[in-house]
PDB file of C-alpha atoms in Angstrom:
ATOM      1  CA  UNK A   1      59.195 104.225 106.011  1.00 88.00           C
ATOM      2  CA  UNK A   2      57.849 107.184 107.966  1.00 92.00           C
ATOM      3  CA  UNK A   3      59.775 109.925 106.152  1.00 96.00           C
ATOM      4  CA  UNK A   4      62.115 110.327 103.185  1.00 98.00           C
ATOM      5  CA  UNK A   5      64.285 113.379 103.917  1.00 98.00           C
ATOM      6  CA  UNK A   6      66.860 115.074 101.698  1.00 98.00           C
ATOM      7  CA  UNK A   7      69.780 116.900 103.317  1.00 98.00           C
ATOM      8  CA  UNK A   8      71.710 119.216 100.982  1.00 98.00           C
ATOM      9  CA  UNK A   9      75.088 120.186 102.437  1.00 97.00           C
ATOM     10  CA  UNK A  10      76.324 123.632 101.522  1.00 93.00           C
ATOM     11  CA  UNK A  11      78.884 126.265 102.343  1.00 91.00           C
ATOM     12  CA  UNK A  12      78.747 129.971 101.549  1.00 90.00           C
ATOM     13  CA  UNK A  13      81.442 132.612 101.381  1.00 90.00           C
ATOM     14  CA  UNK A  14      80.363 136.005 102.686  1.00 89.00           C
ATOM     15  CA  UNK A  15      82.049 139.390 102.402  1.00 87.00           C
ATOM     16  CA  UNK A  16      82.541 141.913 105.193  1.00 86.00           C
ATOM     17  CA  UNK A  17      78.952 143.159 104.781  1.00 85.00           C
ATOM     18  CA  UNK A  18      77.396 139.688 105.065  1.00 85.00           C
ATOM     19  CA  UNK A  19      76.577 139.451 101.338  1.00 86.00           C
ATOM     20  CA  UNK A  20      77.658 136.724  98.934  1.00 84.00           C
ATOM     21  CA  UNK A  21      81.327 137.213  98.119  1.00 87.00           C
ATOM     22  CA  UNK A  22      81.635 137.150  94.334  1.00 82.00           C
ATOM     23  CA  UNK A  23      85.390 137.731  94.201  1.00 80.00           C
ATOM     24  CA  UNK A  24      87.884 135.027  93.308  1.00 79.00           C
ATOM     25  CA  UNK A  25      91.610 135.019  93.866  1.00 83.00           C
ATOM     26  CA  UNK A  26      94.355 132.765  92.574  1.00 85.00           C
ATOM     27  CA  UNK A  27      94.508 130.757  95.786  1.00 88.00           C
ATOM     28  CA  UNK A  28      90.928 129.575  95.192  1.00 90.00           C
ATOM     29  CA  UNK A  29      92.089 127.700  92.113  1.00 94.00           C
ATOM     30  CA  UNK A  30      95.434 126.232  93.146  1.00 95.00           C
ATOM     31  CA  UNK A  31      94.736 125.092  96.734  1.00 95.00           C
ATOM     32  CA  UNK A  32      91.729 123.277  98.255  1.00 94.00           C
ATOM     33  CA  UNK A  33      89.320 125.385  96.201  1.00 94.00           C
ATOM     34  CA  UNK A  34      86.795 128.116  96.890  1.00 92.00           C
ATOM     35  CA  UNK A  35      85.714 127.240 100.428  1.00 92.00           C
ATOM     36  CA  UNK A  36      82.983 129.142 102.220  1.00 90.00           C
ATOM     37  CA  UNK A  37      83.083 130.529 105.743  1.00 88.00           C
ATOM     38  CA  UNK A  38      79.490 129.558 106.584  1.00 90.00           C
ATOM     39  CA  UNK A  39      78.411 125.891 106.418  1.00 93.00           C
ATOM     40  CA  UNK A  40      74.800 124.774 106.608  1.00 95.00           C
ATOM     41  CA  UNK A  41      72.315 122.076 105.609  1.00 97.00           C
ATOM     42  CA  UNK A  42      69.065 122.531 103.684  1.00 97.00           C
ATOM     43  CA  UNK A  43      66.573 119.873 104.834  1.00 98.00           C
ATOM     44  CA  UNK A  44      63.334 118.837 103.142  1.00 98.00           C
ATOM     45  CA  UNK A  45      61.850 118.192 106.611  1.00 98.00           C
ATOM     46  CA  UNK A  46      62.987 119.578 109.960  1.00 97.00           C
ATOM     47  CA  UNK A  47      60.752 117.535 112.273  1.00 98.00           C
ATOM     48  CA  UNK A  48      60.382 113.865 113.115  1.00 97.00           C
ATOM     49  CA  UNK A  49      58.900 111.733 115.858  1.00 96.00           C
ATOM     50  CA  UNK A  50      60.938 109.757 118.294  1.00 95.00           C
ATOM     51  CA  UNK A  51      61.013 106.234 116.856  1.00 93.00           C
ATOM     52  CA  UNK A  52      60.409 107.276 113.251  1.00 94.00           C
ATOM     53  CA  UNK A  53      61.974 105.021 110.617  1.00 94.00           C
ATOM     54  CA  UNK A  54      63.472 107.373 108.008  1.00 96.00           C
ATOM     55  CA  UNK A  55      65.541 107.463 104.859  1.00 97.00           C
ATOM     56  CA  UNK A  56      68.022 110.339 104.893  1.00 98.00           C
ATOM     57  CA  UNK A  57      69.633 111.286 101.584  1.00 98.00           C
ATOM     58  CA  UNK A  58      72.850 113.299 101.983  1.00 98.00           C
ATOM     59  CA  UNK A  59      73.975 115.308  98.941  1.00 98.00           C
ATOM     60  CA  UNK A  60      77.102 117.436  98.554  1.00 98.00           C
ATOM     61  CA  UNK A  61      76.567 119.900  95.664  1.00 97.00           C
ATOM     62  CA  UNK A  62      79.175 122.418  96.815  1.00 96.00           C
ATOM     63  CA  UNK A  63      81.797 123.712  94.390  1.00 94.00           C
ATOM     64  CA  UNK A  64      84.838 122.534  96.353  1.00 96.00           C
ATOM     65  CA  UNK A  65      84.272 121.567 100.002  1.00 96.00           C
ATOM     66  CA  UNK A  66      84.740 118.009 101.251  1.00 97.00           C
ATOM     67  CA  UNK A  67      82.360 117.445 104.162  1.00 97.00           C
ATOM     68  CA  UNK A  68      83.165 115.082 107.017  1.00 96.00           C
ATOM     69  CA  UNK A  69      79.849 114.558 108.793  1.00 96.00           C
ATOM     70  CA  UNK A  70      78.795 113.011 112.076  1.00 96.00           C
ATOM     71  CA  UNK A  71      75.066 112.496 112.660  1.00 97.00           C
ATOM     72  CA  UNK A  72      73.675 112.317 116.174  1.00 97.00           C
ATOM     73  CA  UNK A  73      70.200 110.982 116.969  1.00 97.00           C
ATOM     74  CA  UNK A  74      70.066 108.125 114.458  1.00 96.00           C
ATOM     75  CA  UNK A  75      70.601 104.389 114.725  1.00 95.00           C
ATOM     76  CA  UNK A  76      70.962 102.718 111.355  1.00 96.00           C
ATOM     77  CA  UNK A  77      73.138 102.125 108.319  1.00 97.00           C
ATOM     78  CA  UNK A  78      74.359 103.558 105.039  1.00 98.00           C
ATOM     79  CA  UNK A  79      72.479 101.766 102.249  1.00 98.00           C
ATOM     80  CA  UNK A  80      73.628 103.473  99.028  1.00 98.00           C
ATOM     81  CA  UNK A  81      76.512 105.506  97.602  1.00 98.00           C
ATOM     82  CA  UNK A  82      75.930 107.849  94.652  1.00 98.00           C
ATOM     83  CA  UNK A  83      72.503 106.316  94.042  1.00 97.00           C
ATOM     84  CA  UNK A  84      73.791 102.734  93.929  1.00 98.00           C
ATOM     85  CA  UNK A  85      72.578 100.321  96.661  1.00 98.00           C
ATOM     86  CA  UNK A  86      75.312  98.721  98.747  1.00 97.00           C
ATOM     87  CA  UNK A  87      75.356  94.914  98.737  1.00 95.00           C
ATOM     88  CA  UNK A  88      76.119  95.018 102.467  1.00 95.00           C
ATOM     89  CA  UNK A  89      75.034  97.584 105.057  1.00 97.00           C
ATOM     90  CA  UNK A  90      77.712 100.021 106.241  1.00 96.00           C
ATOM     91  CA  UNK A  91      77.694 101.236 109.831  1.00 94.00           C
ATOM     92  CA  UNK A  92      77.147 104.900 110.540  1.00 93.00           C
ATOM     93  CA  UNK A  93      80.273 106.732 111.575  1.00 90.00           C
ATOM     94  CA  UNK A  94      81.983 109.837 110.296  1.00 92.00           C
ATOM     95  CA  UNK A  95      80.820 110.207 106.699  1.00 97.00           C
ATOM     96  CA  UNK A  96      83.043 111.857 104.103  1.00 97.00           C
ATOM     97  CA  UNK A  97      81.431 113.382 100.994  1.00 98.00           C
ATOM     98  CA  UNK A  98      83.404 115.029  98.210  1.00 98.00           C
ATOM     99  CA  UNK A  99      81.576 117.427  95.890  1.00 98.00           C
ATOM    100  CA  UNK A 100      79.001 115.446  93.830  1.00 98.00           C
ATOM    101  CA  UNK A 101      78.956 112.448  96.189  1.00 98.00           C
ATOM    102  CA  UNK A 102      75.750 111.191  97.830  1.00 98.00           C
ATOM    103  CA  UNK A 103      75.058 108.825 100.706  1.00 98.00           C
ATOM    104  CA  UNK A 104      71.670 107.288 101.565  1.00 98.00           C
ATOM    105  CA  UNK A 105      70.928 106.233 105.153  1.00 98.00           C
ATOM    106  CA  UNK A 106      68.068 104.214 106.596  1.00 97.00           C
ATOM    107  CA  UNK A 107      67.770 104.619 110.347  1.00 96.00           C
ATOM    108  CA  UNK A 108      65.549 104.984 113.408  1.00 94.00           C
ATOM    109  CA  UNK A 109      65.239 108.354 115.136  1.00 95.00           C
ATOM    110  CA  UNK A 110      66.535 108.116 118.704  1.00 95.00           C
ATOM    111  CA  UNK A 111      66.769 111.840 119.495  1.00 97.00           C
ATOM    112  CA  UNK A 112      67.136 115.222 117.820  1.00 98.00           C
ATOM    113  CA  UNK A 113      68.943 114.433 114.558  1.00 98.00           C
ATOM    114  CA  UNK A 114      71.916 116.795 114.411  1.00 97.00           C
ATOM    115  CA  UNK A 115      74.351 116.952 111.487  1.00 97.00           C
ATOM    116  CA  UNK A 116      77.827 118.108 112.482  1.00 95.00           C
ATOM    117  CA  UNK A 117      80.915 118.944 110.464  1.00 95.00           C
ATOM    118  CA  UNK A 118      83.839 117.333 112.289  1.00 92.00           C
ATOM    119  CA  UNK A 119      86.653 119.187 110.477  1.00 86.00           C
ATOM    120  CA  UNK A 120      88.208 121.501 111.469  1.00 73.00           C
ATOM    121  CA  UNK A 121      86.117 122.535 114.467  1.00 67.00           C
ATOM    122  CA  UNK A 122      85.321 119.039 115.709  1.00 67.00           C
ATOM    123  CA  UNK A 123      81.565 119.443 115.912  1.00 77.00           C
ATOM    124  CA  UNK A 124      80.137 122.502 114.153  1.00 89.00           C
ATOM    125  CA  UNK A 125      76.369 122.093 113.879  1.00 94.00           C
ATOM    126  CA  UNK A 126      75.087 122.278 110.297  1.00 96.00           C
ATOM    127  CA  UNK A 127      71.388 121.732 110.930  1.00 96.00           C
ATOM    128  CA  UNK A 128      68.983 119.271 112.396  1.00 97.00           C
ATOM    129  CA  UNK A 129      65.672 117.439 112.458  1.00 98.00           C
ATOM    130  CA  UNK A 130      63.991 118.201 115.755  1.00 98.00           C
ATOM    131  CA  UNK A 131      61.756 115.829 117.691  1.00 97.00           C
ATOM    132  CA  UNK A 132      58.045 116.547 117.527  1.00 97.00           C
ATOM    133  CA  UNK A 133      56.102 113.770 119.209  1.00 95.00           C
ATOM    134  CA  UNK A 134      56.638 110.064 119.521  1.00 94.00           C
ATOM    135  CA  UNK A 135      55.330 107.068 117.684  1.00 88.00           C
ATOM    136  CA  UNK A 136      54.856 103.551 118.918  1.00 81.00           C
ATOM    137  CA  UNK A 137      58.266 102.014 118.448  1.00 72.00           C
ATOM    138  CA  UNK A 138      58.113  99.019 116.168  1.00 72.00           C
ATOM    139  CA  UNK A 139      61.000  96.825 115.222  1.00 66.00           C
ATOM    140  CA  UNK A 140      61.918  97.696 111.639  1.00 71.00           C
ATOM    141  CA  UNK A 141      64.894  95.605 110.561  1.00 86.00           C
ATOM    142  CA  UNK A 142      67.098  97.241 107.942  1.00 92.00           C
ATOM    143  CA  UNK A 143      68.147  95.155 104.966  1.00 94.00           C
ATOM    144  CA  UNK A 144      70.190  96.016 101.863  1.00 96.00           C
ATOM    145  CA  UNK A 145      68.211  97.662  99.064  1.00 96.00           C
ATOM    146  CA  UNK A 146      67.593  95.752  95.820  1.00 96.00           C
ATOM    147  CA  UNK A 147      70.518  96.156  93.447  1.00 94.00           C
ATOM    148  CA  UNK A 148      70.215  98.396  90.415  1.00 94.00           C
ATOM    149  CA  UNK A 149      70.545  96.809  87.007  1.00 90.00           C
ATOM    150  CA  UNK A 150      74.170  97.470  86.072  1.00 91.00           C
ATOM    151  CA  UNK A 151      76.152  95.373  83.584  1.00 91.00           C
ATOM    152  CA  UNK A 152      78.912  93.375  85.238  1.00 91.00           C
ATOM    153  CA  UNK A 153      82.350  93.843  83.679  1.00 93.00           C
ATOM    154  CA  UNK A 154      83.784  90.991  81.714  1.00 92.00           C
ATOM    155  CA  UNK A 155      87.313  90.941  80.369  1.00 95.00           C
ATOM    156  CA  UNK A 156      89.079  94.296  80.605  1.00 97.00           C
ATOM    157  CA  UNK A 157      89.677  95.400  77.020  1.00 97.00           C
ATOM    158  CA  UNK A 158      91.459  98.710  77.610  1.00 97.00           C
ATOM    159  CA  UNK A 159      93.458 100.341  80.371  1.00 98.00           C
ATOM    160  CA  UNK A 160      94.572 103.922  80.836  1.00 98.00           C
ATOM    161  CA  UNK A 161      96.460 105.952  83.415  1.00 97.00           C
ATOM    162  CA  UNK A 162      96.134 109.576  84.281  1.00 94.00           C
ATOM    163  CA  UNK A 163      98.308 111.579  86.591  1.00 97.00           C
ATOM    164  CA  UNK A 164      96.903 114.525  88.535  1.00 97.00           C
ATOM    165  CA  UNK A 165      99.392 117.374  88.441  1.00 97.00           C
ATOM    166  CA  UNK A 166      99.685 120.942  89.640  1.00 96.00           C
ATOM    167  CA  UNK A 167      98.437 123.096  92.464  1.00 95.00           C
ATOM    168  CA  UNK A 168     100.312 125.072  95.071  1.00 93.00           C
ATOM    169  CA  UNK A 169     103.674 123.583  95.926  1.00 84.00           C
ATOM    170  CA  UNK A 170     103.723 121.173  92.977  1.00 80.00           C
ATOM    171  CA  UNK A 171     106.325 121.075  90.242  1.00 74.00           C
ATOM    172  CA  UNK A 172     105.873 122.272  86.689  1.00 85.00           C
ATOM    173  CA  UNK A 173     103.740 120.368  84.186  1.00 94.00           C
ATOM    174  CA  UNK A 174     103.013 120.694  80.493  1.00 94.00           C
ATOM    175  CA  UNK A 175      99.575 122.292  80.773  1.00 95.00           C
ATOM    176  CA  UNK A 176      98.657 125.959  80.671  1.00 94.00           C
ATOM    177  CA  UNK A 177      96.532 126.012  83.838  1.00 94.00           C
ATOM    178  CA  UNK A 178      97.171 125.573  87.535  1.00 95.00           C
ATOM    179  CA  UNK A 179      96.272 121.883  87.205  1.00 97.00           C
ATOM    180  CA  UNK A 180      96.678 119.183  84.576  1.00 97.00           C
ATOM    181  CA  UNK A 181      95.971 115.561  83.766  1.00 98.00           C
ATOM    182  CA  UNK A 182      98.874 113.908  81.954  1.00 97.00           C
ATOM    183  CA  UNK A 183     100.493 117.286  81.186  1.00 96.00           C
ATOM    184  CA  UNK A 184      97.308 118.682  79.600  1.00 97.00           C
ATOM    185  CA  UNK A 185      95.115 121.412  81.080  1.00 97.00           C
ATOM    186  CA  UNK A 186      91.476 121.303  79.970  1.00 96.00           C
ATOM    187  CA  UNK A 187      89.926 118.810  77.586  1.00 97.00           C
ATOM    188  CA  UNK A 188      92.515 117.220  75.296  1.00 97.00           C
ATOM    189  CA  UNK A 189      91.877 116.749  71.588  1.00 96.00           C
ATOM    190  CA  UNK A 190      91.941 112.970  71.941  1.00 97.00           C
ATOM    191  CA  UNK A 191      89.936 111.062  74.554  1.00 98.00           C
ATOM    192  CA  UNK A 192      91.633 109.222  77.380  1.00 98.00           C
ATOM    193  CA  UNK A 193      89.813 106.106  76.112  1.00 98.00           C
ATOM    194  CA  UNK A 194      87.888 105.502  72.894  1.00 98.00           C
ATOM    195  CA  UNK A 195      85.745 102.391  73.288  1.00 97.00           C
ATOM    196  CA  UNK A 196      82.948 100.421  71.737  1.00 97.00           C
ATOM    197  CA  UNK A 197      79.704 100.244  73.654  1.00 97.00           C
ATOM    198  CA  UNK A 198      79.760  97.679  76.497  1.00 97.00           C
ATOM    199  CA  UNK A 199      83.548  97.477  76.677  1.00 97.00           C
ATOM    200  CA  UNK A 200      84.960  97.062  80.168  1.00 98.00           C
ATOM    201  CA  UNK A 201      87.849  99.429  80.819  1.00 98.00           C
ATOM    202  CA  UNK A 202      90.208 100.128  83.697  1.00 98.00           C
ATOM    203  CA  UNK A 203      91.547 103.560  84.641  1.00 98.00           C
ATOM    204  CA  UNK A 204      94.329 104.122  87.142  1.00 98.00           C
ATOM    205  CA  UNK A 205      94.191 107.589  88.734  1.00 98.00           C
ATOM    206  CA  UNK A 206      97.408 108.768  90.387  1.00 98.00           C
ATOM    207  CA  UNK A 207      97.237 111.835  92.628  1.00 97.00           C
ATOM    208  CA  UNK A 208     100.677 113.416  92.465  1.00 94.00           C
ATOM    209  CA  UNK A 209      99.455 116.649  94.074  1.00 96.00           C
ATOM    210  CA  UNK A 210      99.263 117.987  97.629  1.00 95.00           C
ATOM    211  CA  UNK A 211      95.449 118.122  97.623  1.00 97.00           C
ATOM    212  CA  UNK A 212      92.536 115.631  97.456  1.00 97.00           C
ATOM    213  CA  UNK A 213      90.453 115.429  94.299  1.00 98.00           C
ATOM    214  CA  UNK A 214      86.920 114.122  93.775  1.00 98.00           C
ATOM    215  CA  UNK A 215      87.000 112.549  90.312  1.00 98.00           C
ATOM    216  CA  UNK A 216      83.614 112.291  88.580  1.00 98.00           C
ATOM    217  CA  UNK A 217      82.651 110.404  85.406  1.00 98.00           C
ATOM    218  CA  UNK A 218      79.618 111.561  83.446  1.00 98.00           C
ATOM    219  CA  UNK A 219      77.129 109.088  82.046  1.00 97.00           C
ATOM    220  CA  UNK A 220      78.265 106.028  83.990  1.00 97.00           C
ATOM    221  CA  UNK A 221      78.944 104.459  87.358  1.00 97.00           C
ATOM    222  CA  UNK A 222      82.164 102.582  87.994  1.00 98.00           C
ATOM    223  CA  UNK A 223      83.590 100.175  90.542  1.00 98.00           C
ATOM    224  CA  UNK A 224      86.238 101.396  92.942  1.00 98.00           C
ATOM    225  CA  UNK A 225      88.816  98.709  93.651  1.00 97.00           C
ATOM    226  CA  UNK A 226      90.905  97.860  96.699  1.00 94.00           C
ATOM    227  CA  UNK A 227      94.667  97.329  96.879  1.00 90.00           C
ATOM    228  CA  UNK A 228      94.229  93.737  95.695  1.00 92.00           C
ATOM    229  CA  UNK A 229      92.251  94.816  92.635  1.00 91.00           C
ATOM    230  CA  UNK A 230      88.924  93.512  93.962  1.00 94.00           C
ATOM    231  CA  UNK A 231      85.868  95.573  93.046  1.00 95.00           C
ATOM    232  CA  UNK A 232      84.257  97.300  96.027  1.00 96.00           C
ATOM    233  CA  UNK A 233      81.695 100.113  95.664  1.00 96.00           C
ATOM    234  CA  UNK A 234      79.789 101.351  92.643  1.00 97.00           C
ATOM    235  CA  UNK A 235      80.121 105.143  92.431  1.00 98.00           C
ATOM    236  CA  UNK A 236      80.182 107.949  89.904  1.00 98.00           C
ATOM    237  CA  UNK A 237      82.574 110.075  92.007  1.00 98.00           C
ATOM    238  CA  UNK A 238      85.642 108.821  93.856  1.00 98.00           C
ATOM    239  CA  UNK A 239      87.778 110.791  96.301  1.00 98.00           C
ATOM    240  CA  UNK A 240      91.523 110.376  95.726  1.00 98.00           C
ATOM    241  CA  UNK A 241      93.726 111.569  98.590  1.00 98.00           C
ATOM    242  CA  UNK A 242      97.135 113.227  98.091  1.00 96.00           C
ATOM    243  CA  UNK A 243      99.712 110.609  97.126  1.00 95.00           C
ATOM    244  CA  UNK A 244      97.005 107.976  96.618  1.00 97.00           C
ATOM    245  CA  UNK A 245      96.280 105.846  93.558  1.00 97.00           C
ATOM    246  CA  UNK A 246      92.704 104.769  92.818  1.00 97.00           C
ATOM    247  CA  UNK A 247      91.920 102.216  90.112  1.00 98.00           C
ATOM    248  CA  UNK A 248      88.381 102.052  88.757  1.00 98.00           C
ATOM    249  CA  UNK A 249      86.656  99.560  86.463  1.00 98.00           C
ATOM    250  CA  UNK A 250      83.778 100.685  84.264  1.00 98.00           C
ATOM    251  CA  UNK A 251      81.502  99.139  81.659  1.00 98.00           C
ATOM    252  CA  UNK A 252      81.069 101.896  79.076  1.00 98.00           C
ATOM    253  CA  UNK A 253      77.497 101.104  78.077  1.00 97.00           C
ATOM    254  CA  UNK A 254      76.270 104.630  77.349  1.00 97.00           C
ATOM    255  CA  UNK A 255      77.235 106.002  73.896  1.00 98.00           C
ATOM    256  CA  UNK A 256      78.569 109.534  73.753  1.00 98.00           C
ATOM    257  CA  UNK A 257      81.478 111.752  74.713  1.00 98.00           C
ATOM    258  CA  UNK A 258      81.736 111.714  78.511  1.00 98.00           C
ATOM    259  CA  UNK A 259      83.719 114.084  80.675  1.00 98.00           C
ATOM    260  CA  UNK A 260      85.983 112.726  83.428  1.00 98.00           C
ATOM    261  CA  UNK A 261      87.036 115.554  85.707  1.00 98.00           C
ATOM    262  CA  UNK A 262      87.766 116.795  89.190  1.00 98.00           C
ATOM    263  CA  UNK A 263      84.491 117.860  90.786  1.00 98.00           C
ATOM    264  CA  UNK A 264      86.274 120.425  92.887  1.00 97.00           C
ATOM    265  CA  UNK A 265      85.066 122.897  90.297  1.00 96.00           C
ATOM    266  CA  UNK A 266      87.866 125.390  90.947  1.00 96.00           C
ATOM    267  CA  UNK A 267      90.291 122.613  89.983  1.00 97.00           C
ATOM    268  CA  UNK A 268      88.262 121.683  86.903  1.00 97.00           C
ATOM    269  CA  UNK A 269      88.073 125.296  85.773  1.00 96.00           C
ATOM    270  CA  UNK A 270      91.854 125.548  85.999  1.00 96.00           C
ATOM    271  CA  UNK A 271      92.689 122.396  84.078  1.00 97.00           C
ATOM    272  CA  UNK A 272      91.567 119.086  85.642  1.00 98.00           C
ATOM    273  CA  UNK A 273      89.461 117.507  82.896  1.00 98.00           C
ATOM    274  CA  UNK A 274      89.622 114.793  80.283  1.00 98.00           C
ATOM    275  CA  UNK A 275      87.019 112.662  78.468  1.00 98.00           C
ATOM    276  CA  UNK A 276      86.051 109.231  77.144  1.00 98.00           C
ATOM    277  CA  UNK A 277      84.436 108.392  73.814  1.00 98.00           C
ATOM    278  CA  UNK A 278      81.879 105.552  73.616  1.00 98.00           C
ATOM    279  CA  UNK A 279      80.557 104.535  70.204  1.00 97.00           C
TER     280      UNK A 279
END
């Protein structure tokens, strides 16, 4: 590997004077969240040679924005989601990252590496790694990374559902905030699941709202599942589209009280949070 480069995606809201806008309004909480008007990328390196073999680590730490990224100037594959190696390589295309999600890429540099946001402008440049020289091109086949040590789920011992409610245009719910899980805004008194260590549990997340939500579990990774119930990717944050249902399977092997919440932080602050207890 010639370089290991981190790319931190970010957006910033500015006021009329070009300073950070510190004001919030109600729409920030009950719609898509507090979105900035200036998007950018902070890169740990901004130069590479033509032919370099690099690992590019994309991170979305923004409060609310979902990025949809296209990367020019690279030929390679996605090799990990949320820090978990993929068992099979995934082709580069448009990459969607909800707040808290990460994607690792291993690729060869074939030109200036330009990161572009494809929505809504269709190609707004966020930043880039510019060519500076050329190396002797060597064939560097890309293979899946070694798997992390994660306990495989056995028999599912508990299941739970939670319904995402609220937001602009949605009907009333039983919580006090703009958003709720299962008619509760904020952390409920009782956990969604109370489990013994190493229990395998299943949670069905139903998005009954008009907005997408990036649901994040602290302390664990979980398997997303497809429509047939087969386990697909290991993640700690899953993006659930409006009207969509996502079922996850998790081995709760880390004792403690762990928050499960929307990582659009404006949504979390206004009600979208619950928790699991592992003893």
